[in-house]
């Protein structure tokens, strides 16, 4: 088996056929397509039962990480690709990624991707060349989308899609955690200099961009993941100043978002940022940036919270 493509599905019956078809129309390769229905109630399972040349499994609302891990346990391909059920593969790309992986003995073939607003192409995100793959994934520059990549199965054998760590559910940040763990292993990388994935940004919110309580949990997950990854880098002597600053690019916006619901937690995160870079200065511009620098983080966040209460109730 050359490639296994794993598709977790939940209530996406309208987009799933396109995703599956993009996996099956690959000439010259032996492809295994595994789809896991995570308790859909929109007819997804009936659709899968009537679809040929795929392997299907079903679970009851345990979330994407459990679905992907289940599918991975059945994967037979030398290489693995992960695909959301509302995205699809660009014709011919995965075949060329396979050729690159074989020719360059790569653990990971990276590429860019295309972004769609529902069915309208809005942007082509090319792969950003970077000489530090760990810094890139920490946040130094764009790191593309992991569904655009092709992974050597034995390289990621010990990297699950994580669902829990320190009492926090990682279900909405599992792919970010996965890529950071993959980067820590310093893979041999081949670059496919063309888009390999069509990724949909919906007009309605996705799991990663939940509001209210779900948003709080998601932000907390993100912080825990980064602290864990940075700790591992420090323990192995690989936490360079460049990588610290790359992480701060992500941690500072999280700090501001967390302050909307818990100023104490946000202040503690700001303290952690300053342990990474004691010279850190809040980078915000405009009036808010001036206020941060004039009166400090906590007073400004209290004022911003008061303004939100007055404006939105």
PDB file of C-alpha atoms in Angstrom:
ATOM      1  CA  UNK A   1       0.000   0.000   0.000  1.00  0.00           C
ATOM      2  CA  UNK A   2       1.445   3.377  -1.025  1.00  0.00           C
ATOM      3  CA  UNK A   3      -0.702   5.958   0.758  1.00  0.00           C
ATOM      4  CA  UNK A   4      -3.427   5.925   3.391  1.00  0.00           C
ATOM      5  CA  UNK A   5      -5.760   8.926   3.478  1.00  0.00           C
ATOM      6  CA  UNK A   6      -7.661   9.428   6.727  1.00  0.00           C
ATOM      7  CA  UNK A   7     -10.916  11.403   6.780  1.00  0.00           C
ATOM      8  CA  UNK A   8     -12.760  12.058  10.066  1.00  0.00           C
ATOM      9  CA  UNK A   9     -16.384  13.003   9.395  1.00  0.00           C
ATOM     10  CA  UNK A  10     -19.089  14.610  11.483  1.00  0.00           C
ATOM     11  CA  UNK A  11     -22.293  15.980   9.939  1.00  0.00           C
ATOM     12  CA  UNK A  12     -20.641  16.891   6.621  1.00  0.00           C
ATOM     13  CA  UNK A  13     -22.702  14.728   4.302  1.00  0.00           C
ATOM     14  CA  UNK A  14     -22.942  17.598   1.808  1.00  0.00           C
ATOM     15  CA  UNK A  15     -19.157  17.898   1.370  1.00  0.00           C
ATOM     16  CA  UNK A  16     -17.952  14.363   2.053  1.00  0.00           C
ATOM     17  CA  UNK A  17     -18.434  12.956  -1.495  1.00  0.00           C
ATOM     18  CA  UNK A  18     -16.107  15.613  -2.936  1.00  0.00           C
ATOM     19  CA  UNK A  19     -13.447  14.884  -0.312  1.00  0.00           C
ATOM     20  CA  UNK A  20     -13.628  11.136  -0.931  1.00  0.00           C
ATOM     21  CA  UNK A  21     -13.628  11.465  -4.708  1.00  0.00           C
ATOM     22  CA  UNK A  22     -10.510  13.640  -4.626  1.00  0.00           C
ATOM     23  CA  UNK A  23      -8.725  10.771  -2.854  1.00  0.00           C
ATOM     24  CA  UNK A  24      -9.851   8.061  -5.237  1.00  0.00           C
ATOM     25  CA  UNK A  25      -8.917   9.776  -8.487  1.00  0.00           C
ATOM     26  CA  UNK A  26      -5.164   9.198  -8.112  1.00  0.00           C
ATOM     27  CA  UNK A  27      -3.641   7.246 -10.968  1.00  0.00           C
ATOM     28  CA  UNK A  28      -0.744   4.857 -10.544  1.00  0.00           C
ATOM     29  CA  UNK A  29      -0.802   4.581  -6.755  1.00  0.00           C
ATOM     30  CA  UNK A  30      -2.286   2.065  -4.382  1.00  0.00           C
ATOM     31  CA  UNK A  31      -4.494   4.232  -2.143  1.00  0.00           C
ATOM     32  CA  UNK A  32      -6.305   3.269   1.052  1.00  0.00           C
ATOM     33  CA  UNK A  33      -9.087   5.668   2.049  1.00  0.00           C
ATOM     34  CA  UNK A  34     -10.358   5.367   5.629  1.00  0.00           C
ATOM     35  CA  UNK A  35     -13.376   7.393   6.747  1.00  0.00           C
ATOM     36  CA  UNK A  36     -14.525   7.495  10.380  1.00  0.00           C
ATOM     37  CA  UNK A  37     -18.036   8.764  11.082  1.00  0.00           C
ATOM     38  CA  UNK A  38     -18.042  10.402  14.511  1.00  0.00           C
ATOM     39  CA  UNK A  39     -21.722   9.934  15.341  1.00  0.00           C
ATOM     40  CA  UNK A  40     -23.198  12.018  12.535  1.00  0.00           C
ATOM     41  CA  UNK A  41     -26.979  12.378  12.419  1.00  0.00           C
ATOM     42  CA  UNK A  42     -27.300  13.829   8.916  1.00  0.00           C
ATOM     43  CA  UNK A  43     -27.119  10.636   6.829  1.00  0.00           C
ATOM     44  CA  UNK A  44     -23.312  10.438   6.690  1.00  0.00           C
ATOM     45  CA  UNK A  45     -23.235   6.775   7.690  1.00  0.00           C
ATOM     46  CA  UNK A  46     -25.770   5.780   5.022  1.00  0.00           C
ATOM     47  CA  UNK A  47     -23.696   7.662   2.440  1.00  0.00           C
ATOM     48  CA  UNK A  48     -20.570   5.810   3.510  1.00  0.00           C
ATOM     49  CA  UNK A  49     -22.334   2.440   3.369  1.00  0.00           C
ATOM     50  CA  UNK A  50     -23.147   3.139  -0.277  1.00  0.00           C
ATOM     51  CA  UNK A  51     -19.636   4.343  -1.252  1.00  0.00           C
ATOM     52  CA  UNK A  52     -17.277   1.904  -2.937  1.00  0.00           C
ATOM     53  CA  UNK A  53     -13.547   1.427  -2.445  1.00  0.00           C
ATOM     54  CA  UNK A  54     -13.247   2.944   1.014  1.00  0.00           C
ATOM     55  CA  UNK A  55     -12.928   1.521   4.520  1.00  0.00           C
ATOM     56  CA  UNK A  56     -15.407   2.888   7.049  1.00  0.00           C
ATOM     57  CA  UNK A  57     -15.644   2.936  10.829  1.00  0.00           C
ATOM     58  CA  UNK A  58     -18.083   4.492  13.245  1.00  0.00           C
ATOM     59  CA  UNK A  59     -17.784   5.973  16.728  1.00  0.00           C
ATOM     60  CA  UNK A  60     -20.162   7.909  18.960  1.00  0.00           C
ATOM     61  CA  UNK A  61     -19.136  11.547  19.253  1.00  0.00           C
ATOM     62  CA  UNK A  62     -15.670  11.067  20.726  1.00  0.00           C
ATOM     63  CA  UNK A  63     -14.240  13.827  18.538  1.00  0.00           C
ATOM     64  CA  UNK A  64     -11.757  14.169  15.704  1.00  0.00           C
ATOM     65  CA  UNK A  65      -8.608  13.011  17.561  1.00  0.00           C
ATOM     66  CA  UNK A  66     -10.186   9.681  18.528  1.00  0.00           C
ATOM     67  CA  UNK A  67     -11.462   9.234  14.963  1.00  0.00           C
ATOM     68  CA  UNK A  68      -8.033   9.906  13.439  1.00  0.00           C
ATOM     69  CA  UNK A  69      -6.256   7.649  15.913  1.00  0.00           C
ATOM     70  CA  UNK A  70      -8.708   4.829  15.223  1.00  0.00           C
ATOM     71  CA  UNK A  71      -8.162   5.177  11.494  1.00  0.00           C
ATOM     72  CA  UNK A  72      -4.371   5.348  11.912  1.00  0.00           C
ATOM     73  CA  UNK A  73      -4.427   1.987  13.704  1.00  0.00           C
ATOM     74  CA  UNK A  74      -5.834   0.499  10.464  1.00  0.00           C
ATOM     75  CA  UNK A  75      -3.524   2.402   8.093  1.00  0.00           C
ATOM     76  CA  UNK A  76      -1.472   0.202   5.777  1.00  0.00           C
ATOM     77  CA  UNK A  77       0.164   2.834   3.586  1.00  0.00           C
ATOM     78  CA  UNK A  78       3.834   3.717   3.599  1.00  0.00           C
ATOM     79  CA  UNK A  79       2.681   7.349   3.733  1.00  0.00           C
ATOM     80  CA  UNK A  80      -0.309   8.997   5.420  1.00  0.00           C
ATOM     81  CA  UNK A  81      -2.351  12.072   4.649  1.00  0.00           C
ATOM     82  CA  UNK A  82      -5.002  13.608   6.928  1.00  0.00           C
ATOM     83  CA  UNK A  83      -7.987  15.287   5.276  1.00  0.00           C
ATOM     84  CA  UNK A  84     -10.963  17.104   6.787  1.00  0.00           C
ATOM     85  CA  UNK A  85     -14.285  16.020   5.355  1.00  0.00           C
ATOM     86  CA  UNK A  86     -15.093  19.461   3.927  1.00  0.00           C
ATOM     87  CA  UNK A  87     -11.727  19.907   2.176  1.00  0.00           C
ATOM     88  CA  UNK A  88     -10.387  18.161  -0.916  1.00  0.00           C
ATOM     89  CA  UNK A  89      -7.121  17.323  -2.650  1.00  0.00           C
ATOM     90  CA  UNK A  90      -5.883  19.103  -5.760  1.00  0.00           C
ATOM     91  CA  UNK A  91      -5.702  16.614  -8.664  1.00  0.00           C
ATOM     92  CA  UNK A  92      -2.240  15.191  -9.233  1.00  0.00           C
ATOM     93  CA  UNK A  93      -0.621  16.780  -6.185  1.00  0.00           C
ATOM     94  CA  UNK A  94      -0.489  13.734  -3.937  1.00  0.00           C
ATOM     95  CA  UNK A  95       1.134  11.667  -6.689  1.00  0.00           C
ATOM     96  CA  UNK A  96       3.896  14.234  -7.082  1.00  0.00           C
ATOM     97  CA  UNK A  97       4.314  14.411  -3.311  1.00  0.00           C
ATOM     98  CA  UNK A  98       4.716  10.635  -3.259  1.00  0.00           C
ATOM     99  CA  UNK A  99       7.403  10.813  -5.959  1.00  0.00           C
ATOM    100  CA  UNK A 100       9.257  13.505  -3.993  1.00  0.00           C
ATOM    101  CA  UNK A 101       9.085  11.493  -0.780  1.00  0.00           C
ATOM    102  CA  UNK A 102      10.490   8.414  -2.480  1.00  0.00           C
ATOM    103  CA  UNK A 103      13.202  10.254  -4.399  1.00  0.00           C
ATOM    104  CA  UNK A 104      14.410  12.337  -1.426  1.00  0.00           C
ATOM    105  CA  UNK A 105      13.767   9.748   1.296  1.00  0.00           C
ATOM    106  CA  UNK A 106      11.654  12.359   3.076  1.00  0.00           C
ATOM    107  CA  UNK A 107       9.809  11.949   6.352  1.00  0.00           C
ATOM    108  CA  UNK A 108       7.514  14.792   5.404  1.00  0.00           C
ATOM    109  CA  UNK A 109       6.549  16.450   2.126  1.00  0.00           C
ATOM    110  CA  UNK A 110       5.274  19.979   2.686  1.00  0.00           C
ATOM    111  CA  UNK A 111       3.395  22.268   0.316  1.00  0.00           C
ATOM    112  CA  UNK A 112       1.099  25.245   0.099  1.00  0.00           C
ATOM    113  CA  UNK A 113      -2.662  25.183  -0.203  1.00  0.00           C
ATOM    114  CA  UNK A 114      -5.643  27.062  -1.555  1.00  0.00           C
ATOM    115  CA  UNK A 115      -8.232  28.764   0.646  1.00  0.00           C
ATOM    116  CA  UNK A 116     -11.892  28.757  -0.296  1.00  0.00           C
ATOM    117  CA  UNK A 117     -14.759  30.776   1.164  1.00  0.00           C
ATOM    118  CA  UNK A 118     -17.341  28.035   0.883  1.00  0.00           C
ATOM    119  CA  UNK A 119     -16.843  27.217  -2.858  1.00  0.00           C
ATOM    120  CA  UNK A 120     -15.072  30.414  -3.955  1.00  0.00           C
ATOM    121  CA  UNK A 121     -11.260  30.495  -4.206  1.00  0.00           C
ATOM    122  CA  UNK A 122     -10.038  33.477  -2.175  1.00  0.00           C
ATOM    123  CA  UNK A 123      -6.305  32.895  -1.762  1.00  0.00           C
ATOM    124  CA  UNK A 124      -3.428  30.641  -2.712  1.00  0.00           C
ATOM    125  CA  UNK A 125      -1.050  30.266   0.219  1.00  0.00           C
ATOM    126  CA  UNK A 126       2.347  29.254  -1.122  1.00  0.00           C
ATOM    127  CA  UNK A 127       4.793  27.314   1.023  1.00  0.00           C
ATOM    128  CA  UNK A 128       7.073  29.647   2.996  1.00  0.00           C
ATOM    129  CA  UNK A 129      10.711  28.580   2.872  1.00  0.00           C
ATOM    130  CA  UNK A 130      12.274  28.699   6.339  1.00  0.00           C
ATOM    131  CA  UNK A 131      15.582  27.352   7.609  1.00  0.00           C
ATOM    132  CA  UNK A 132      14.171  26.447  11.038  1.00  0.00           C
ATOM    133  CA  UNK A 133      11.161  24.124  10.816  1.00  0.00           C
ATOM    134  CA  UNK A 134      10.603  24.222  14.578  1.00  0.00           C
ATOM    135  CA  UNK A 135      10.563  28.032  14.679  1.00  0.00           C
ATOM    136  CA  UNK A 136       8.272  28.044  11.663  1.00  0.00           C
ATOM    137  CA  UNK A 137       5.739  25.816  13.411  1.00  0.00           C
ATOM    138  CA  UNK A 138       6.020  27.746  16.657  1.00  0.00           C
ATOM    139  CA  UNK A 139       4.882  30.869  14.839  1.00  0.00           C
ATOM    140  CA  UNK A 140       7.811  32.625  13.177  1.00  0.00           C
ATOM    141  CA  UNK A 141       6.084  32.565   9.793  1.00  0.00           C
ATOM    142  CA  UNK A 142       3.283  30.775   7.976  1.00  0.00           C
ATOM    143  CA  UNK A 143       3.525  26.997   8.326  1.00  0.00           C
ATOM    144  CA  UNK A 144       0.822  26.031   5.828  1.00  0.00           C
ATOM    145  CA  UNK A 145      -1.852  23.433   6.669  1.00  0.00           C
ATOM    146  CA  UNK A 146      -1.012  19.924   7.799  1.00  0.00           C
ATOM    147  CA  UNK A 147      -3.618  18.379   5.482  1.00  0.00           C
ATOM    148  CA  UNK A 148      -1.498  19.684   2.609  1.00  0.00           C
ATOM    149  CA  UNK A 149       1.397  17.496   3.796  1.00  0.00           C
ATOM    150  CA  UNK A 150       2.328  13.874   3.187  1.00  0.00           C
ATOM    151  CA  UNK A 151       3.800  12.023   6.191  1.00  0.00           C
ATOM    152  CA  UNK A 152       5.921   8.895   6.246  1.00  0.00           C
ATOM    153  CA  UNK A 153       3.895   6.576   8.446  1.00  0.00           C
ATOM    154  CA  UNK A 154       6.776   5.159  10.451  1.00  0.00           C
ATOM    155  CA  UNK A 155       7.963   8.704  11.220  1.00  0.00           C
ATOM    156  CA  UNK A 156       4.668   9.682  12.892  1.00  0.00           C
ATOM    157  CA  UNK A 157       3.932   6.251  14.384  1.00  0.00           C
ATOM    158  CA  UNK A 158       4.469   7.578  17.916  1.00  0.00           C
ATOM    159  CA  UNK A 159       2.672  10.936  17.467  1.00  0.00           C
ATOM    160  CA  UNK A 160      -1.037  10.526  18.204  1.00  0.00           C
ATOM    161  CA  UNK A 161      -3.695  13.166  17.710  1.00  0.00           C
ATOM    162  CA  UNK A 162      -3.889  14.092  21.345  1.00  0.00           C
ATOM    163  CA  UNK A 163      -7.197  14.445  23.141  1.00  0.00           C
ATOM    164  CA  UNK A 164      -6.156  15.307  26.660  1.00  0.00           C
ATOM    165  CA  UNK A 165      -3.240  16.677  28.620  1.00  0.00           C
ATOM    166  CA  UNK A 166      -3.239  18.151  32.124  1.00  0.00           C
ATOM    167  CA  UNK A 167      -7.040  18.001  32.260  1.00  0.00           C
ATOM    168  CA  UNK A 168      -7.452  20.025  29.069  1.00  0.00           C
ATOM    169  CA  UNK A 169      -9.098  18.662  25.970  1.00  0.00           C
ATOM    170  CA  UNK A 170      -6.918  19.296  22.902  1.00  0.00           C
ATOM    171  CA  UNK A 171      -9.643  18.349  20.417  1.00  0.00           C
ATOM    172  CA  UNK A 172      -9.679  21.794  18.775  1.00  0.00           C
ATOM    173  CA  UNK A 173      -5.876  22.086  18.666  1.00  0.00           C
ATOM    174  CA  UNK A 174      -4.906  18.507  17.886  1.00  0.00           C
ATOM    175  CA  UNK A 175      -3.400  19.277  14.473  1.00  0.00           C
ATOM    176  CA  UNK A 176      -1.287  22.149  15.882  1.00  0.00           C
ATOM    177  CA  UNK A 177      -0.016  19.900  18.663  1.00  0.00           C
ATOM    178  CA  UNK A 178       0.631  17.140  16.133  1.00  0.00           C
ATOM    179  CA  UNK A 179       2.722  19.397  13.896  1.00  0.00           C
ATOM    180  CA  UNK A 180       4.746  20.778  16.790  1.00  0.00           C
ATOM    181  CA  UNK A 181       5.541  17.248  17.942  1.00  0.00           C
ATOM    182  CA  UNK A 182       6.494  16.294  14.394  1.00  0.00           C
ATOM    183  CA  UNK A 183       8.757  19.342  14.164  1.00  0.00           C
ATOM    184  CA  UNK A 184      10.490  18.351  17.409  1.00  0.00           C
ATOM    185  CA  UNK A 185      11.571  15.133  15.698  1.00  0.00           C
ATOM    186  CA  UNK A 186      13.396  17.229  13.055  1.00  0.00           C
ATOM    187  CA  UNK A 187      12.080  15.449   9.959  1.00  0.00           C
ATOM    188  CA  UNK A 188      13.796  15.154   6.607  1.00  0.00           C
ATOM    189  CA  UNK A 189      11.669  17.539   4.545  1.00  0.00           C
ATOM    190  CA  UNK A 190      10.927  17.659   0.836  1.00  0.00           C
ATOM    191  CA  UNK A 191       9.127  20.686  -0.604  1.00  0.00           C
ATOM    192  CA  UNK A 192       6.371  20.399  -3.180  1.00  0.00           C
ATOM    193  CA  UNK A 193       6.279  23.907  -4.593  1.00  0.00           C
ATOM    194  CA  UNK A 194       2.599  23.998  -5.514  1.00  0.00           C
ATOM    195  CA  UNK A 195      -0.708  23.812  -3.634  1.00  0.00           C
ATOM    196  CA  UNK A 196      -1.785  20.309  -2.624  1.00  0.00           C
ATOM    197  CA  UNK A 197      -5.000  21.048  -0.707  1.00  0.00           C
ATOM    198  CA  UNK A 198      -8.231  22.998  -1.077  1.00  0.00           C
ATOM    199  CA  UNK A 199      -9.151  24.180   2.428  1.00  0.00           C
ATOM    200  CA  UNK A 200     -12.550  25.680   3.177  1.00  0.00           C
ATOM    201  CA  UNK A 201     -13.134  28.652   5.455  1.00  0.00           C
ATOM    202  CA  UNK A 202     -16.845  28.624   6.232  1.00  0.00           C
ATOM    203  CA  UNK A 203     -19.004  31.681   6.743  1.00  0.00           C
ATOM    204  CA  UNK A 204     -20.138  29.994   9.961  1.00  0.00           C
ATOM    205  CA  UNK A 205     -17.693  29.319  12.773  1.00  0.00           C
ATOM    206  CA  UNK A 206     -15.536  26.212  12.784  1.00  0.00           C
ATOM    207  CA  UNK A 207     -14.409  24.212  15.774  1.00  0.00           C
ATOM    208  CA  UNK A 208     -11.133  26.121  16.028  1.00  0.00           C
ATOM    209  CA  UNK A 209     -12.910  29.467  16.312  1.00  0.00           C
ATOM    210  CA  UNK A 210     -15.592  28.863  18.883  1.00  0.00           C
ATOM    211  CA  UNK A 211     -16.985  31.660  21.034  1.00  0.00           C
ATOM    212  CA  UNK A 212     -17.659  32.094  24.745  1.00  0.00           C
ATOM    213  CA  UNK A 213     -16.802  29.117  26.981  1.00  0.00           C
ATOM    214  CA  UNK A 214     -15.485  26.989  24.123  1.00  0.00           C
ATOM    215  CA  UNK A 215     -13.151  29.825  23.155  1.00  0.00           C
ATOM    216  CA  UNK A 216     -11.787  29.972  26.696  1.00  0.00           C
ATOM    217  CA  UNK A 217     -11.043  26.246  26.630  1.00  0.00           C
ATOM    218  CA  UNK A 218      -9.433  26.464  23.195  1.00  0.00           C
ATOM    219  CA  UNK A 219      -7.113  29.282  24.261  1.00  0.00           C
ATOM    220  CA  UNK A 220      -6.161  27.370  27.413  1.00  0.00           C
ATOM    221  CA  UNK A 221      -5.381  24.294  25.305  1.00  0.00           C
ATOM    222  CA  UNK A 222      -3.133  26.348  23.060  1.00  0.00           C
ATOM    223  CA  UNK A 223      -1.151  27.738  25.986  1.00  0.00           C
ATOM    224  CA  UNK A 224      -0.681  24.292  27.554  1.00  0.00           C
ATOM    225  CA  UNK A 225       0.538  22.850  24.272  1.00  0.00           C
ATOM    226  CA  UNK A 226       3.101  25.636  23.839  1.00  0.00           C
ATOM    227  CA  UNK A 227       4.362  25.384  27.402  1.00  0.00           C
ATOM    228  CA  UNK A 228       4.824  21.641  26.967  1.00  0.00           C
ATOM    229  CA  UNK A 229       6.641  21.985  23.637  1.00  0.00           C
ATOM    230  CA  UNK A 230       8.875  24.779  24.948  1.00  0.00           C
ATOM    231  CA  UNK A 231       9.712  22.697  28.012  1.00  0.00           C
ATOM    232  CA  UNK A 232      10.768  19.796  25.780  1.00  0.00           C
ATOM    233  CA  UNK A 233      12.931  22.117  23.696  1.00  0.00           C
ATOM    234  CA  UNK A 234      14.566  23.530  26.831  1.00  0.00           C
ATOM    235  CA  UNK A 235      15.250  20.066  28.236  1.00  0.00           C
ATOM    236  CA  UNK A 236      17.015  19.044  25.030  1.00  0.00           C
ATOM    237  CA  UNK A 237      19.022  22.255  24.670  1.00  0.00           C
ATOM    238  CA  UNK A 238      17.122  23.407  21.588  1.00  0.00           C
ATOM    239  CA  UNK A 239      15.168  26.390  22.929  1.00  0.00           C
ATOM    240  CA  UNK A 240      16.985  29.123  21.026  1.00  0.00           C
ATOM    241  CA  UNK A 241      16.160  32.821  21.255  1.00  0.00           C
ATOM    242  CA  UNK A 242      14.735  32.583  17.765  1.00  0.00           C
ATOM    243  CA  UNK A 243      12.338  29.832  18.825  1.00  0.00           C
ATOM    244  CA  UNK A 244      11.349  31.689  21.975  1.00  0.00           C
ATOM    245  CA  UNK A 245      10.424  34.741  19.913  1.00  0.00           C
ATOM    246  CA  UNK A 246       8.562  32.594  17.401  1.00  0.00           C
ATOM    247  CA  UNK A 247       6.443  31.201  20.232  1.00  0.00           C
ATOM    248  CA  UNK A 248       5.793  34.707  21.577  1.00  0.00           C
ATOM    249  CA  UNK A 249       4.208  35.578  18.217  1.00  0.00           C
ATOM    250  CA  UNK A 250       1.452  33.141  19.171  1.00  0.00           C
ATOM    251  CA  UNK A 251       1.436  33.522  22.956  1.00  0.00           C
ATOM    252  CA  UNK A 252       0.974  37.294  23.055  1.00  0.00           C
ATOM    253  CA  UNK A 253      -2.316  37.290  21.036  1.00  0.00           C
ATOM    254  CA  UNK A 254      -3.495  34.426  23.264  1.00  0.00           C
ATOM    255  CA  UNK A 255      -2.646  36.544  26.292  1.00  0.00           C
ATOM    256  CA  UNK A 256      -4.920  39.313  25.046  1.00  0.00           C
ATOM    257  CA  UNK A 257      -7.762  36.898  24.254  1.00  0.00           C
ATOM    258  CA  UNK A 258      -7.533  35.181  27.630  1.00  0.00           C
ATOM    259  CA  UNK A 259      -7.720  38.564  29.351  1.00  0.00           C
ATOM    260  CA  UNK A 260     -11.253  38.977  28.031  1.00  0.00           C
ATOM    261  CA  UNK A 261     -12.426  36.338  30.499  1.00  0.00           C
ATOM    262  CA  UNK A 262      -9.639  35.980  33.069  1.00  0.00           C
ATOM    263  CA  UNK A 263      -7.218  38.839  33.611  1.00  0.00           C
ATOM    264  CA  UNK A 264      -5.275  36.955  36.302  1.00  0.00           C
ATOM    265  CA  UNK A 265      -4.563  34.014  33.949  1.00  0.00           C
ATOM    266  CA  UNK A 266      -3.620  36.445  31.190  1.00  0.00           C
ATOM    267  CA  UNK A 267      -1.263  38.318  33.487  1.00  0.00           C
ATOM    268  CA  UNK A 268       0.427  35.046  34.430  1.00  0.00           C
ATOM    269  CA  UNK A 269       0.839  34.217  30.740  1.00  0.00           C
ATOM    270  CA  UNK A 270       2.410  37.627  30.162  1.00  0.00           C
ATOM    271  CA  UNK A 271       4.813  36.799  32.973  1.00  0.00           C
ATOM    272  CA  UNK A 272       5.686  33.543  31.216  1.00  0.00           C
ATOM    273  CA  UNK A 273       6.294  35.442  27.970  1.00  0.00           C
ATOM    274  CA  UNK A 274       8.713  37.699  29.821  1.00  0.00           C
ATOM    275  CA  UNK A 275      10.633  34.690  31.120  1.00  0.00           C
ATOM    276  CA  UNK A 276      11.145  33.761  27.473  1.00  0.00           C
ATOM    277  CA  UNK A 277      12.196  37.285  26.545  1.00  0.00           C
ATOM    278  CA  UNK A 278      12.814  39.677  29.463  1.00  0.00           C
ATOM    279  CA  UNK A 279      13.009  42.556  26.974  1.00  0.00           C
ATOM    280  CA  UNK A 280       9.533  41.810  25.555  1.00  0.00           C
ATOM    281  CA  UNK A 281       7.511  44.923  24.816  1.00  0.00           C
ATOM    282  CA  UNK A 282       3.824  44.742  23.967  1.00  0.00           C
ATOM    283  CA  UNK A 283       3.782  45.196  20.188  1.00  0.00           C
ATOM    284  CA  UNK A 284       0.256  46.635  19.762  1.00  0.00           C
ATOM    285  CA  UNK A 285       0.066  49.938  17.945  1.00  0.00           C
ATOM    286  CA  UNK A 286      -2.500  52.734  18.132  1.00  0.00           C
ATOM    287  CA  UNK A 287      -4.284  53.990  21.230  1.00  0.00           C
ATOM    288  CA  UNK A 288      -4.424  50.613  22.969  1.00  0.00           C
ATOM    289  CA  UNK A 289      -0.710  50.056  22.457  1.00  0.00           C
ATOM    290  CA  UNK A 290       0.024  53.491  23.914  1.00  0.00           C
ATOM    291  CA  UNK A 291      -2.158  52.695  26.940  1.00  0.00           C
ATOM    292  CA  UNK A 292      -0.392  49.362  27.501  1.00  0.00           C
ATOM    293  CA  UNK A 293       2.937  51.125  27.592  1.00  0.00           C
ATOM    294  CA  UNK A 294       1.674  54.027  29.730  1.00  0.00           C
ATOM    295  CA  UNK A 295      -0.287  52.294  32.501  1.00  0.00           C
ATOM    296  CA  UNK A 296       0.417  48.582  32.093  1.00  0.00           C
ATOM    297  CA  UNK A 297      -1.305  45.410  30.954  1.00  0.00           C
ATOM    298  CA  UNK A 298      -3.760  44.730  33.798  1.00  0.00           C
ATOM    299  CA  UNK A 299      -5.241  48.262  34.049  1.00  0.00           C
ATOM    300  CA  UNK A 300      -5.741  48.410  30.277  1.00  0.00           C
ATOM    301  CA  UNK A 301      -7.441  45.015  30.186  1.00  0.00           C
ATOM    302  CA  UNK A 302      -9.766  46.105  33.005  1.00  0.00           C
ATOM    303  CA  UNK A 303     -10.676  49.221  31.023  1.00  0.00           C
ATOM    304  CA  UNK A 304     -11.243  47.165  27.872  1.00  0.00           C
ATOM    305  CA  UNK A 305     -13.467  44.759  29.788  1.00  0.00           C
ATOM    306  CA  UNK A 306     -15.502  47.689  31.179  1.00  0.00           C
ATOM    307  CA  UNK A 307     -15.871  49.103  27.670  1.00  0.00           C
ATOM    308  CA  UNK A 308     -17.159  45.745  26.389  1.00  0.00           C
ATOM    309  CA  UNK A 309     -19.662  45.545  29.235  1.00  0.00           C
ATOM    310  CA  UNK A 310     -20.967  49.038  28.469  1.00  0.00           C
ATOM    311  CA  UNK A 311     -21.135  48.373  24.738  1.00  0.00           C
ATOM    312  CA  UNK A 312     -22.501  44.827  24.687  1.00  0.00           C
ATOM    313  CA  UNK A 313     -24.032  44.427  28.137  1.00  0.00           C
TER     314      UNK A 313
END
